[in-house]
Short mmCIF file of C-alpha atoms and ligand atoms in Angstrom, two decimals:
data_model
loop_
_atom_site.label_atom_id
_atom_site.label_comp_id
_atom_site.label_asym_id
_atom_site.label_seq_id
_atom_site.Cartn_x
_atom_site.Cartn_y
_atom_site.Cartn_z
CA UNK A 1 -14.17 -27.98 -9.57
CA UNK A 2 -13.60 -26.17 -6.31
CA UNK A 3 -13.49 -26.53 -2.57
CA UNK A 4 -16.73 -24.95 -1.38
CA UNK A 5 -19.23 -27.46 -0.02
CA UNK A 6 -21.61 -28.18 2.81
CA UNK A 7 -20.10 -30.17 5.59
CA UNK A 8 -23.09 -31.18 7.70
CA UNK A 9 -25.38 -28.19 7.29
CA UNK A 10 -22.77 -25.47 7.14
CA UNK A 11 -21.02 -24.15 4.07
CA UNK A 12 -17.28 -24.70 4.17
CA UNK A 13 -14.36 -23.47 2.14
CA UNK A 14 -11.87 -26.33 2.37
CA UNK A 15 -12.03 -27.11 6.12
CA UNK A 16 -13.16 -23.70 7.24
CA UNK A 17 -16.73 -22.99 8.29
CA UNK A 18 -17.57 -19.78 6.42
CA UNK A 19 -19.82 -18.62 9.27
CA UNK A 20 -16.65 -18.31 11.37
CA UNK A 21 -15.11 -16.04 8.75
CA UNK A 22 -18.23 -13.88 8.59
CA UNK A 23 -18.30 -13.65 12.35
CA UNK A 24 -14.66 -12.67 12.69
CA UNK A 25 -14.30 -10.25 9.81
CA UNK A 26 -17.85 -9.13 9.18
CA UNK A 27 -19.46 -8.76 5.76
CA UNK A 28 -19.35 -8.20 2.85
CA UNK A 29 -16.17 -10.26 2.62
CA UNK A 30 -14.58 -12.12 -0.26
CA UNK A 31 -13.22 -15.55 0.62
CA UNK A 32 -10.83 -17.47 -1.63
CA UNK A 33 -9.70 -21.09 -1.57
CA UNK A 34 -5.98 -21.77 -1.97
CA UNK A 35 -6.53 -25.41 -2.90
CA UNK A 36 -8.84 -24.35 -5.73
CA UNK A 37 -6.34 -21.82 -7.09
CA UNK A 38 -3.58 -24.43 -7.07
CA UNK A 39 -5.75 -27.13 -8.62
CA UNK A 40 -7.03 -24.83 -11.35
CA UNK A 41 -3.60 -23.82 -12.61
CA UNK A 42 -2.43 -27.41 -12.37
CA UNK A 43 -5.34 -28.76 -14.39
CA UNK A 44 -4.94 -26.09 -17.02
CA UNK A 45 -1.26 -26.87 -17.46
CA UNK A 46 -1.80 -30.62 -17.50
CA UNK A 47 -4.59 -30.20 -20.04
CA UNK A 48 -2.00 -29.42 -22.68
CA UNK A 49 -0.31 -32.80 -22.17
CA UNK A 50 3.34 -32.80 -23.23
CA UNK A 51 3.14 -29.28 -24.51
CA UNK A 52 4.73 -26.93 -22.00
CA UNK A 53 2.58 -23.82 -21.65
CA UNK A 54 3.63 -20.58 -19.99
CA UNK A 55 0.75 -19.30 -17.90
CA UNK A 56 0.50 -15.51 -17.74
CA UNK A 57 -2.30 -15.03 -15.23
CA UNK A 58 -4.54 -12.12 -16.27
CA UNK A 59 -4.15 -9.99 -13.16
CA UNK A 60 -7.28 -7.97 -13.91
CA UNK A 61 -9.43 -10.92 -12.82
CA UNK A 62 -8.18 -10.63 -9.25
CA UNK A 63 -5.14 -8.55 -8.46
CA UNK A 64 -5.05 -8.92 -4.69
CA UNK A 65 -1.44 -9.28 -3.60
CA UNK A 66 -1.90 -12.66 -1.94
CA UNK A 67 -3.51 -14.12 -5.05
CA UNK A 68 -0.70 -12.75 -7.24
CA UNK A 69 1.87 -14.19 -4.84
CA UNK A 70 0.20 -17.59 -4.94
CA UNK A 71 0.45 -17.71 -8.73
CA UNK A 72 3.99 -16.32 -8.68
CA UNK A 73 4.94 -19.13 -6.29
CA UNK A 74 3.48 -21.57 -8.79
CA UNK A 75 5.75 -20.23 -11.53
CA UNK A 76 3.22 -18.09 -13.38
CA UNK A 77 3.95 -14.83 -15.15
CA UNK A 78 1.27 -12.18 -15.53
CA UNK A 79 -0.80 -10.52 -18.21
CA UNK A 80 -0.80 -6.85 -17.18
CA UNK A 81 -2.84 -3.94 -18.45
CA UNK A 82 -1.66 -1.00 -16.36
CA UNK A 83 1.24 0.42 -14.42
CA UNK A 84 -0.82 -0.26 -11.31
CA UNK A 85 -1.05 -3.97 -12.08
CA UNK A 86 2.66 -4.05 -12.83
CA UNK A 87 3.46 -2.48 -9.46
CA UNK A 88 1.11 -4.90 -7.76
CA UNK A 89 2.98 -7.85 -9.24
CA UNK A 90 6.26 -6.34 -8.02
CA UNK A 91 4.76 -5.74 -4.57
CA UNK A 92 3.59 -9.35 -4.48
CA UNK A 93 7.05 -10.64 -5.42
CA UNK A 94 6.09 -11.75 -8.96
CA UNK A 95 8.32 -11.71 -12.00
CA UNK A 96 7.95 -8.96 -14.61
CA UNK A 97 10.47 -10.76 -16.78
CA UNK A 98 7.85 -13.46 -17.29
CA UNK A 99 5.01 -11.02 -17.77
CA UNK A 100 3.42 -9.33 -20.75
CA UNK A 101 1.89 -5.88 -21.06
CA UNK A 102 -1.41 -5.66 -22.95
CA UNK A 103 -4.06 -3.00 -23.50
CA UNK A 104 -4.95 -0.44 -26.16
CA UNK A 105 -3.93 2.66 -24.22
CA UNK A 106 -0.44 2.18 -22.77
CA UNK A 107 0.88 5.54 -21.54
CA UNK A 108 4.47 6.72 -21.90
CA UNK A 109 5.04 6.31 -18.18
CA UNK A 110 3.70 2.74 -18.27
CA UNK A 111 5.90 1.82 -21.23
CA UNK A 112 8.96 3.23 -19.45
CA UNK A 113 8.16 1.37 -16.25
CA UNK A 114 7.64 -1.92 -18.08
CA UNK A 115 10.92 -1.52 -19.96
CA UNK A 116 12.78 -0.62 -16.80
CA UNK A 117 11.47 -3.73 -15.04
CA UNK A 118 12.34 -6.02 -17.94
CA UNK A 119 8.91 -6.93 -19.34
CA UNK A 120 8.91 -10.14 -21.42
CA UNK A 121 6.90 -8.48 -24.19
CA UNK A 122 4.48 -5.72 -25.02
CA UNK A 123 1.32 -6.93 -26.70
CA UNK A 124 0.95 -4.13 -29.22
CA UNK A 125 -2.54 -3.11 -30.31
CA UNK A 126 -1.93 -0.38 -32.91
CA UNK A 127 0.64 1.32 -35.12
CA UNK A 128 0.80 4.56 -33.13
CA UNK A 129 1.46 2.47 -30.03
CA UNK A 130 4.29 0.70 -31.83
CA UNK A 131 5.81 4.06 -32.74
CA UNK A 132 5.53 5.22 -29.14
CA UNK A 133 7.17 2.08 -27.76
CA UNK A 134 9.94 2.44 -30.33
CA UNK A 135 10.46 6.07 -29.32
CA UNK A 136 10.61 5.42 -25.60
CA UNK A 137 12.83 2.37 -25.99
CA UNK A 138 15.22 4.61 -27.95
CA UNK A 139 15.22 7.19 -25.16
CA UNK A 140 16.10 4.61 -22.53
CA UNK A 141 18.59 2.84 -24.78
CA UNK A 142 16.78 -0.51 -25.04
CA UNK A 143 15.19 -2.64 -27.71
CA UNK A 144 11.64 -3.27 -26.61
CA UNK A 145 10.39 -6.85 -27.02
CA UNK A 146 7.06 -6.77 -28.83
CA UNK A 147 4.32 -9.00 -30.18
CA UNK A 148 1.33 -7.83 -32.12
CA UNK A 149 -2.16 -8.61 -30.94
CA UNK A 150 -3.98 -10.04 -33.91
CA UNK A 151 -7.71 -9.75 -34.29
CA UNK A 152 -8.73 -12.99 -36.03
CA UNK A 153 -12.33 -11.92 -36.67
CA UNK A 154 -13.87 -14.84 -34.82
CA UNK A 155 -17.10 -14.54 -32.84
CA UNK A 156 -16.43 -15.83 -29.33
CA UNK A 157 -20.19 -16.42 -28.83
CA UNK A 158 -20.16 -14.69 -25.48
CA UNK A 159 -21.60 -11.53 -23.88
CA UNK A 160 -21.21 -8.52 -26.19
CA UNK A 161 -19.24 -6.56 -23.58
CA UNK A 162 -16.51 -9.21 -23.40
CA UNK A 163 -16.47 -10.33 -27.04
CA UNK A 164 -13.17 -8.98 -28.36
CA UNK A 165 -12.12 -10.98 -31.40
CA UNK A 166 -14.47 -9.58 -34.05
CA UNK A 167 -13.28 -7.13 -36.66
CA UNK A 168 -15.40 -4.30 -35.23
CA UNK A 169 -13.77 -4.40 -31.79
CA UNK A 170 -11.17 -1.90 -30.62
CA UNK A 171 -8.66 -4.66 -30.01
CA UNK A 172 -5.73 -5.82 -32.09
CA UNK A 173 -4.77 -5.54 -35.72
CA UNK A 174 -6.80 -7.35 -38.39
CA UNK A 175 -5.34 -10.66 -39.48
CA UNK A 176 -5.20 -9.49 -43.08
CA UNK A 177 -2.86 -6.63 -42.14
CA UNK A 178 -0.69 -8.74 -39.86
CA UNK A 179 2.23 -9.42 -42.20
CA UNK A 180 2.45 -5.77 -43.19
CA UNK A 181 2.37 -4.74 -39.55
CA UNK A 182 5.24 -7.10 -38.74
CA UNK A 183 7.20 -5.75 -41.68
CA UNK A 184 6.67 -2.28 -40.25
CA UNK A 185 7.96 -3.49 -36.87
CA UNK A 186 11.10 -4.79 -38.50
CA UNK A 187 11.80 -1.25 -39.71
CA UNK A 188 11.63 0.25 -36.19
CA UNK A 189 15.12 -0.05 -34.84
CA UNK A 190 14.33 0.05 -31.12
CA UNK A 191 11.90 -2.86 -31.07
CA UNK A 192 12.56 -6.54 -31.24
CA UNK A 193 9.87 -8.90 -32.52
CA UNK A 194 9.28 -11.65 -30.02
CA UNK A 195 5.93 -13.30 -30.71
CA UNK A 196 2.31 -13.06 -31.73
CA UNK A 197 -0.83 -12.85 -29.62
CA UNK A 198 -4.63 -12.86 -29.67
CA UNK A 199 -7.51 -12.83 -27.18
CA UNK A 200 -10.99 -13.31 -28.59
CA UNK A 201 -13.14 -12.85 -25.51
CA UNK A 202 -14.04 -13.93 -22.03
CA UNK A 203 -16.33 -16.58 -20.52
CA UNK A 204 -16.26 -18.78 -23.63
CA UNK A 205 -18.25 -21.92 -23.10
CA UNK A 206 -17.69 -23.57 -26.46
CA UNK A 207 -14.47 -24.88 -27.93
CA UNK A 208 -15.29 -24.01 -31.54
CA UNK A 209 -14.27 -20.31 -31.49
CA UNK A 210 -11.03 -21.13 -29.65
CA UNK A 211 -10.13 -23.68 -32.30
CA UNK A 212 -11.10 -21.53 -35.23
CA UNK A 213 -9.08 -18.58 -33.93
CA UNK A 214 -6.09 -20.75 -32.95
CA UNK A 215 -5.96 -22.25 -36.45
CA UNK A 216 -5.93 -18.80 -38.01
CA UNK A 217 -3.25 -17.55 -35.63
CA UNK A 218 -1.14 -20.70 -35.99
CA UNK A 219 -1.00 -20.29 -39.78
CA UNK A 220 0.23 -16.73 -39.31
CA UNK A 221 2.68 -17.77 -36.56
CA UNK A 222 4.31 -20.31 -38.87
CA UNK A 223 4.99 -17.56 -41.41
CA UNK A 224 6.23 -15.19 -38.71
CA UNK A 225 8.56 -17.85 -37.40
CA UNK A 226 10.06 -18.29 -40.85
CA UNK A 227 10.35 -14.58 -41.63
CA UNK A 228 10.84 -12.87 -38.26
CA UNK A 229 12.05 -15.73 -36.10
CA UNK A 230 9.34 -15.32 -33.43
CA UNK A 231 9.72 -17.31 -30.21
CA UNK A 232 6.18 -17.65 -28.89
CA UNK A 233 2.48 -17.64 -29.63
CA UNK A 234 -0.10 -16.52 -27.06
CA UNK A 235 -3.70 -17.59 -27.46
CA UNK A 236 -4.98 -15.26 -24.71
CA UNK A 237 -7.47 -16.19 -22.01
CA UNK A 238 -11.21 -16.68 -22.09
CA UNK A 239 -11.90 -20.16 -20.75
CA UNK A 240 -15.33 -19.97 -19.12
CA UNK A 241 -16.52 -21.31 -15.77
CA UNK A 242 -19.77 -22.71 -14.38
CA UNK A 243 -22.03 -20.06 -12.88
CA UNK A 244 -25.51 -21.67 -12.85
CA UNK A 245 -24.74 -24.83 -10.86
CA UNK A 246 -21.72 -23.33 -9.20
CA UNK A 247 -21.94 -25.09 -5.85
CA UNK A 248 -22.72 -28.54 -7.27
CA UNK A 249 -19.94 -28.21 -9.82
CA UNK A 250 -17.42 -28.41 -7.00
CA UNK A 251 -17.90 -32.15 -7.01
CA UNK A 252 -16.53 -34.60 -9.61
CA UNK A 253 -19.88 -36.45 -9.40
CA UNK A 254 -21.68 -33.45 -10.87
CA UNK A 255 -19.33 -33.42 -13.86
CA UNK A 256 -19.70 -37.16 -14.33
CA UNK A 257 -23.50 -36.81 -14.34
CA UNK A 258 -23.58 -34.19 -17.11
CA UNK A 259 -24.49 -35.62 -20.49
CA UNK A 260 -21.58 -35.13 -22.93
CA UNK A 261 -23.43 -32.53 -25.01
CA UNK A 262 -24.17 -30.42 -21.95
CA UNK A 263 -20.83 -30.82 -20.16
CA UNK A 264 -19.27 -27.36 -19.75
CA UNK A 265 -15.90 -26.78 -21.28
CA UNK A 266 -13.13 -28.24 -19.11
CA UNK A 267 -9.45 -27.27 -19.04
CA UNK A 268 -8.71 -30.78 -20.28
CA UNK A 269 -10.94 -30.37 -23.33
CA UNK A 270 -9.49 -26.91 -23.92
CA UNK A 271 -5.88 -28.13 -23.80
CA UNK A 272 -6.65 -31.24 -25.81
CA UNK A 273 -8.26 -29.18 -28.58
CA UNK A 274 -5.53 -26.54 -28.77
CA UNK A 275 -2.36 -28.60 -28.24
CA UNK A 276 -2.48 -30.33 -31.66
CA UNK A 277 -2.90 -26.97 -33.38
CA UNK A 278 -0.06 -25.29 -31.48
CA UNK A 279 2.50 -28.05 -30.87
CA UNK A 280 3.65 -28.47 -34.51
CA UNK A 281 4.74 -24.82 -34.59
CA UNK A 282 7.72 -25.54 -32.35
CA UNK A 283 7.12 -22.24 -30.55
CA UNK A 284 6.71 -21.47 -26.87
CA UNK A 285 3.00 -21.42 -26.08
CA UNK A 286 1.52 -18.83 -23.75
CA UNK A 287 -1.98 -18.67 -22.28
CA UNK A 288 -3.49 -15.77 -20.32
CA UNK A 289 -6.25 -17.21 -18.15
CA UNK A 290 -7.96 -14.98 -15.62
CA UNK A 291 -11.48 -16.08 -14.79
CA UNK A 292 -10.77 -19.79 -15.00
CA UNK A 293 -8.06 -19.58 -12.33
CA UNK A 294 -9.85 -17.46 -9.76
CA UNK A 295 -13.58 -17.35 -10.63
CA UNK A 296 -14.79 -20.44 -8.86
CA UNK A 297 -12.09 -20.11 -6.19
CA UNK A 298 -13.92 -17.24 -4.52
CA UNK A 299 -17.25 -16.36 -2.93
CA UNK A 300 -18.69 -13.15 -1.55
CA UNK A 301 -20.14 -13.50 1.94
CA UNK A 302 -23.00 -11.24 2.82
CA UNK A 303 -25.44 -10.74 5.69
CA UNK A 304 -29.18 -10.54 5.27
CA UNK A 305 -30.41 -7.16 6.48
CA UNK A 306 -34.11 -7.44 5.73
CA UNK A 307 -36.63 -9.67 4.07
CA UNK A 308 -39.09 -7.19 2.62
CA UNK A 309 -42.34 -8.75 1.53
CA UNK A 310 -43.90 -6.69 -1.20
CA UNK A 311 -47.12 -7.10 -3.11
CA UNK A 312 -46.41 -9.96 -5.45
CA UNK A 313 -42.67 -9.66 -4.91
CA UNK A 314 -40.22 -10.31 -2.12
CA UNK A 315 -36.91 -8.56 -1.72
CA UNK A 316 -34.05 -10.11 0.14
CA UNK A 317 -31.93 -7.12 1.06
CA UNK A 318 -28.34 -8.05 1.79
CA UNK A 319 -25.35 -5.99 2.88
CA UNK A 320 -23.34 -6.59 -0.31
CA UNK A 321 -24.10 -4.37 -3.27
CA UNK A 322 -23.25 -3.60 -6.87
CA UNK A 323 -20.20 -1.66 -5.68
CA UNK A 324 -18.81 -4.91 -4.22
CA UNK A 325 -19.77 -7.18 -7.13
CA UNK A 326 -20.84 -5.30 -10.24
CA UNK A 327 -21.12 -8.26 -12.63
CA UNK A 328 -24.92 -8.82 -12.36
CA UNK A 329 -25.62 -5.10 -12.85
CA UNK A 330 -23.11 -4.76 -15.65
CA UNK A 331 -23.44 -7.99 -17.61
CA UNK A 332 -26.72 -9.46 -16.27
CA UNK A 333 -24.53 -12.25 -15.02
CA UNK A 334 -25.80 -15.09 -12.87
CA UNK A 335 -24.29 -15.85 -9.47
CA UNK A 336 -25.69 -18.68 -7.41
CA UNK A 337 -26.70 -17.56 -3.91
CA UNK A 338 -26.68 -20.09 -1.09
CA UNK A 339 -27.21 -19.87 2.68
CA UNK A 340 -24.24 -20.46 4.96
CA UNK A 341 -26.51 -22.61 7.11
CA UNK A 342 -28.61 -25.05 5.18
CA UNK A 343 -31.95 -25.99 6.70
CA UNK A 344 -34.04 -28.36 4.64
CA UNK A 345 -37.05 -27.92 6.94
CA UNK A 346 -37.44 -24.28 5.90
CA UNK A 347 -39.87 -23.08 3.29
CA UNK A 348 -38.63 -21.99 -0.09
CA UNK A 349 -38.46 -18.28 -0.77
CA UNK A 350 -38.77 -16.60 -4.13
CA UNK A 351 -37.22 -13.15 -4.02
CA UNK A 352 -35.17 -10.54 -5.78
CA UNK A 353 -31.84 -10.50 -4.01
CA UNK A 354 -30.77 -6.87 -3.83
CA UNK A 355 -28.18 -4.62 -2.25
CA UNK A 356 -28.66 -1.31 -0.42
CA UNK A 357 -27.39 0.94 -3.25
CA UNK A 358 -29.93 3.45 -4.47
CA UNK A 359 -30.42 2.07 -7.97
CA UNK A 360 -32.81 -0.55 -9.28
CA UNK A 361 -29.80 -2.05 -11.03
CA UNK A 362 -28.37 -3.04 -7.66
CA UNK A 363 -29.88 -6.47 -7.97
CA UNK A 364 -27.98 -9.75 -7.75
CA UNK A 365 -30.86 -12.00 -8.80
CA UNK A 366 -34.43 -11.69 -10.00
CA UNK A 367 -37.14 -14.01 -8.65
CA UNK A 368 -34.53 -16.35 -7.28
CA UNK A 369 -35.84 -19.45 -5.54
CA UNK A 370 -33.86 -20.28 -2.44
CA UNK A 371 -34.18 -21.43 1.12
CA UNK A 372 -35.87 -18.80 3.26
CA UNK A 373 -33.32 -16.79 5.20
CA UNK A 374 -33.88 -13.94 7.59
CA UNK A 375 -32.22 -10.96 9.18
CA UNK A 376 -28.78 -11.65 10.58
CA UNK A 377 -28.26 -14.85 8.61
CA UNK A 378 -25.59 -15.11 5.95
CA UNK A 379 -25.44 -16.06 2.30
CA UNK A 380 -22.61 -16.70 -0.14
CA UNK A 381 -22.59 -15.41 -3.70
CA UNK A 382 -20.76 -18.11 -5.59
CA UNK A 383 -18.18 -17.83 -8.40
CA UNK A 384 -17.18 -14.35 -7.31
CA UNK A 385 -13.41 -14.80 -7.31
CA UNK A 386 -12.85 -13.26 -10.74
CA UNK A 387 -13.85 -9.70 -11.64
CA UNK A 388 -15.40 -9.33 -8.18
CA UNK A 389 -13.15 -7.38 -5.86
CA UNK A 390 -11.03 -6.17 -8.77
CA UNK A 391 -14.05 -4.30 -10.19
CA UNK A 392 -15.30 -3.01 -6.83
CA UNK A 393 -15.89 0.69 -6.27
CA UNK A 394 -16.85 2.98 -3.39
CA UNK A 395 -20.17 3.97 -4.91
CA UNK A 396 -22.63 5.27 -2.31
CA UNK A 397 -19.55 5.89 -0.12
CA UNK A 398 -19.37 2.25 0.78
CA UNK A 399 -15.93 0.98 1.82
CA UNK A 400 -14.11 -1.66 -0.22
CA UNK A 401 -14.87 -5.12 1.17
CA UNK A 402 -12.48 -7.32 3.13
CA UNK A 403 -10.74 -10.34 1.59
CA UNK A 404 -9.75 -13.59 3.26
CA UNK A 405 -7.67 -16.49 1.99
CA UNK A 406 -8.38 -20.00 3.24
CA UNK A 407 -5.70 -22.66 3.29
CA UNK A 408 -6.85 -26.05 4.61
CA UNK A 409 -8.11 -25.49 8.14
CA UNK A 410 -6.67 -22.03 8.43
CA UNK A 411 -7.59 -18.64 7.07
CA UNK A 412 -6.06 -15.20 7.04
CA UNK A 413 -7.22 -11.72 6.29
CA UNK A 414 -5.42 -10.66 3.09
CA UNK A 415 -7.10 -7.29 2.73
CA UNK A 416 -8.67 -5.43 5.62
CA UNK A 417 -11.99 -3.75 5.07
CA UNK A 418 -11.34 -0.18 4.04
CA UNK A 419 -11.90 2.37 6.78
CA UNK A 420 -13.78 5.60 6.26
CA UNK A 421 -10.57 7.56 6.93
CA UNK A 422 -8.73 5.62 4.20
CA UNK A 423 -11.53 6.26 1.76
CA UNK A 424 -11.25 10.07 2.11
CA UNK A 425 -7.49 10.26 2.71
CA UNK A 426 -6.70 11.96 -0.61
CA UNK A 427 -9.53 14.49 -0.46
CA UNK A 428 -9.23 18.15 0.51
CA UNK A 429 -11.65 21.05 0.99
CA UNK A 430 -10.11 23.84 -1.18
CA UNK A 431 -9.07 27.11 0.51
CA UNK A 432 -11.74 29.12 -1.30
CA UNK A 433 -14.46 27.04 0.33
CA UNK A 434 -13.08 27.27 3.82
N1 LLP B 501 -5.94 -11.61 -21.98
C1 LLP B 501 -6.44 -10.43 -22.39
C2 LLP B 501 -5.73 -9.64 -23.40
C3 LLP B 501 -7.66 -9.98 -21.86
O1 LLP B 501 -8.18 -8.82 -22.27
C4 LLP B 501 -8.34 -10.75 -20.88
C5 LLP B 501 -9.60 -10.30 -20.30
C6 LLP B 501 -7.74 -11.96 -20.47
C7 LLP B 501 -6.56 -12.36 -21.05
C8 LLP B 501 -8.37 -12.85 -19.45
O2 LLP B 501 -9.62 -13.34 -19.84
P1 LLP B 501 -10.37 -14.44 -18.97
O3 LLP B 501 -9.52 -15.69 -18.97
O4 LLP B 501 -10.52 -13.90 -17.59
O5 LLP B 501 -11.67 -14.63 -19.64
N2 LLP B 501 -15.07 -8.06 -16.42
C9 LLP B 501 -15.57 -9.07 -17.31
C10 LLP B 501 -14.46 -9.80 -18.03
C11 LLP B 501 -13.51 -8.89 -18.78
C12 LLP B 501 -12.38 -9.62 -19.49
C13 LLP B 501 -11.39 -8.64 -20.02
N3 LLP B 501 -10.23 -9.25 -20.63
C14 LLP B 501 -16.48 -10.02 -16.53
O6 LLP B 501 -16.64 -9.85 -15.32
O7 LLP B 501 -17.08 -10.92 -17.11
#
């Protein structure tokens, strides 16, 4: 659920008319709802019932400082994958001591930085990485807390580019080698075994793979607790969100109307399924949600530039592009597109909704049926809060978009639109060309 809905005929985020945001800050602009962020983390935690879960928000989903601060204020730690993310959490006032460092390619500098700032644990993905962490920890005179990322060989039944728990993926260490890998850890004198981790993929919409993988990891965790005295088990992130009926899914009525077999996975069902598998272990339980926390808490506002009527095809050309939101181009993902001003007297339009970037792939939707909108009017691309701005680029020399955070009836700019000067600030014409 979320807090984007029509009030009268205008699309609101909480109590803010989104047209006012577009007018003040221009477009393309990402807008996030504080109430939705808070509710999402709350529901996820409550879903596990009496089991206390430590949320390490996967910063990659949306690493804007204000968003990180919001989750830090709510007691979350962070799942980090780069020195840049780590510094962002510090800049936002978050706690590294509650955060974990994941990723297959940690550099020496990143390992040093994480150790210096007191990282809760490294999620180790390979033996050479373990050796490197051990080496650097020795140099700085620390014992590095580590957990191994286990690959449970479970198909997450999601898009191939975000399916990470099968044996042919680059992630983790196969379950069958896990005990040996932990024995190897015990022989490295500058590391300290702290837990065990997995992450099988993103945008999972079925509970089965989560359960299957959690059962496999729980069996291993019980052994690791007995032999290596581990403290925690992390089951990663991956909980999916609603993209197709994004706007409607903001309302509890929509959820109530879905027949049980078609009801999308909820945080309650997720927690309810996993808690009985994890609770008997008597370990701390960690989750690393990204998309679920921010995905439906954000939209991308865009202005219609042209409605180009072609032969047999219409193109709605908007001022947002694949550089602002790359998900449709990269994963063929669906984002609902709705007008900021609803007008039921208008004709329906069937069009490809495209951006100005010079690639056919710069297309947000094919043959999408929607209310007719024209030049100067605005639309919102729904469910854009996760992997939207954080994956944005400057392709076609377009500036990074602005970001706004709504809180009740108020809103604030949390990231100003990049200026041209900022975008070229690091560039130089070399002497030999002058
Ligand atoms: N933990 C680890 C180790 C991860 O690799 C990820 C995401 C997460 C947690 C958070 O997963 P989530 O709860 O957000 O599903 N750019 C893609 C998604 C990439 C996910 C990468 N790893 C997209 O836009 O669909």
